Amino acid sequence: EIGFEDGSTISLPAEFLRVQSLSASGRAELVSGKRLVSIIAAEPIGNYALRLRFSDGHNTGVYSWDYLRQLDREYNIRWRRYLHLLEETGLSRE
């Protein structure tokens, strides 16, 4: 669960946040096997973002507040797209 200065909150699964982590090119890359991943730390980056550290060792994900809100708004569409891509490529959440 993430709280914003305006008092609003969003709740997104760790797996979803991990698979939506942006690469250096600013795009989410297809990653698999993250069903059991957890967030082990969340660190503020100035006033504009959070760095999330995941149990799989991924620690370079910087999520701006705007990107987090976008992920919340687009959760259903992005999640379905992710599951479809896994199926298309023969990959798994496991």
Short mmCIF file of C-alpha atoms in Angstrom, two decimals:
data_model
loop_
_atom_site.label_atom_id
_atom_site.label_comp_id
_atom_site.label_asym_id
_atom_site.label_seq_id
_atom_site.Cartn_x
_atom_site.Cartn_y
_atom_site.Cartn_z
CA GLU A 1 0.00 0.00 0.00
CA ILE A 2 1.32 3.43 -0.97
CA GLY A 3 0.11 6.68 0.55
CA PHE A 4 0.25 10.04 -1.19
CA GLU A 5 0.49 13.55 0.25
CA ASP A 6 -3.13 14.24 -0.71
CA GLY A 7 -4.22 11.42 1.62
CA SER A 8 -5.08 8.97 -1.15
CA THR A 9 -3.68 5.46 -1.17
CA ILE A 10 -3.17 2.74 -3.73
CA SER A 11 -2.50 -0.95 -3.24
CA LEU A 12 -0.55 -2.89 -5.84
CA PRO A 13 0.87 -6.44 -5.61
CA ALA A 14 4.66 -6.76 -5.31
CA GLU A 15 4.72 -9.12 -8.31
CA PHE A 16 2.98 -6.51 -10.46
CA LEU A 17 5.34 -3.75 -9.36
CA ARG A 18 8.35 -5.97 -10.04
CA VAL A 19 7.26 -6.91 -13.56
CA GLN A 20 6.41 -3.26 -14.32
CA SER A 21 9.85 -2.00 -13.29
CA LEU A 22 11.19 0.23 -16.03
CA SER A 23 14.49 -0.53 -17.75
CA ALA A 24 17.08 2.14 -18.51
CA SER A 25 15.24 2.74 -21.78
CA GLY A 26 12.10 3.67 -19.84
CA ARG A 27 10.17 0.54 -20.84
CA ALA A 28 8.98 -2.43 -18.81
CA GLU A 29 10.71 -5.62 -19.95
CA LEU A 30 9.10 -9.04 -19.86
CA VAL A 31 10.29 -10.91 -16.78
CA SER A 32 8.93 -14.20 -15.51
CA GLY A 33 9.04 -16.27 -12.34
CA LYS A 34 8.11 -13.43 -10.00
CA ARG A 35 4.91 -14.76 -8.41
CA LEU A 36 6.49 -15.08 -4.96
CA VAL A 37 8.64 -11.94 -5.04
CA SER A 38 8.20 -9.49 -2.18
CA ILE A 39 9.25 -5.93 -1.47
CA ILE A 40 11.97 -5.85 1.16
CA ALA A 41 12.52 -2.08 1.23
CA ALA A 42 11.08 1.16 -0.11
CA GLU A 43 13.30 4.22 -0.09
CA PRO A 44 12.25 7.75 -1.04
CA ILE A 45 14.19 9.32 -3.90
CA GLY A 46 13.88 13.03 -3.26
CA ASN A 47 10.27 14.16 -3.42
CA TYR A 48 9.52 12.53 -6.75
CA ALA A 49 9.88 8.74 -6.46
CA LEU A 50 10.42 5.53 -4.52
CA ARG A 51 13.17 2.99 -5.04
CA LEU A 52 11.79 -0.47 -4.39
CA ARG A 53 14.06 -3.35 -3.43
CA PHE A 54 12.72 -6.81 -4.16
CA SER A 55 13.46 -10.21 -2.65
CA ASP A 56 14.84 -11.45 -5.99
CA GLY A 57 17.72 -8.96 -5.74
CA HIS A 58 16.28 -6.38 -8.14
CA ASN A 59 17.00 -2.99 -6.61
CA THR A 60 17.21 -0.52 -9.47
CA GLY A 61 13.49 0.10 -9.85
CA VAL A 62 12.67 3.78 -9.37
CA TYR A 63 8.94 4.47 -9.43
CA SER A 64 7.89 8.09 -9.72
CA TRP A 65 4.70 9.08 -7.93
CA ASP A 66 3.12 9.72 -11.32
CA TYR A 67 4.16 6.27 -12.59
CA LEU A 68 2.71 4.62 -9.47
CA ARG A 69 -0.62 6.37 -10.03
CA GLN A 70 -0.52 5.33 -13.69
CA LEU A 71 0.12 1.71 -12.69
CA ASP A 72 -2.85 1.87 -10.35
CA ARG A 73 -5.13 3.29 -13.06
CA GLU A 74 -3.94 0.79 -15.66
CA TYR A 75 -3.58 -2.25 -13.40
CA ASN A 76 -6.21 -4.46 -15.05
CA ILE A 77 -5.06 -3.75 -18.60
CA ARG A 78 -1.36 -4.13 -17.80
CA TRP A 79 -1.89 -7.31 -15.77
CA ARG A 80 -3.91 -8.98 -18.53
CA ARG A 81 -1.29 -7.93 -21.10
CA TYR A 82 1.49 -9.35 -18.92
CA LEU A 83 -0.28 -12.69 -18.49
CA HIS A 84 -0.96 -12.85 -22.23
CA LEU A 85 2.71 -12.18 -23.05
CA LEU A 86 3.83 -14.88 -20.64
CA GLU A 87 1.48 -17.35 -22.30
CA GLU A 88 2.58 -16.31 -25.80
CA THR A 89 6.24 -16.81 -24.97
CA GLY A 90 5.82 -20.00 -22.96
CA LEU A 91 6.99 -18.37 -19.75
CA SER A 92 5.46 -18.69 -16.28
CA ARG A 93 4.82 -16.66 -13.17
CA GLU A 94 6.40 -19.49 -11.14
#
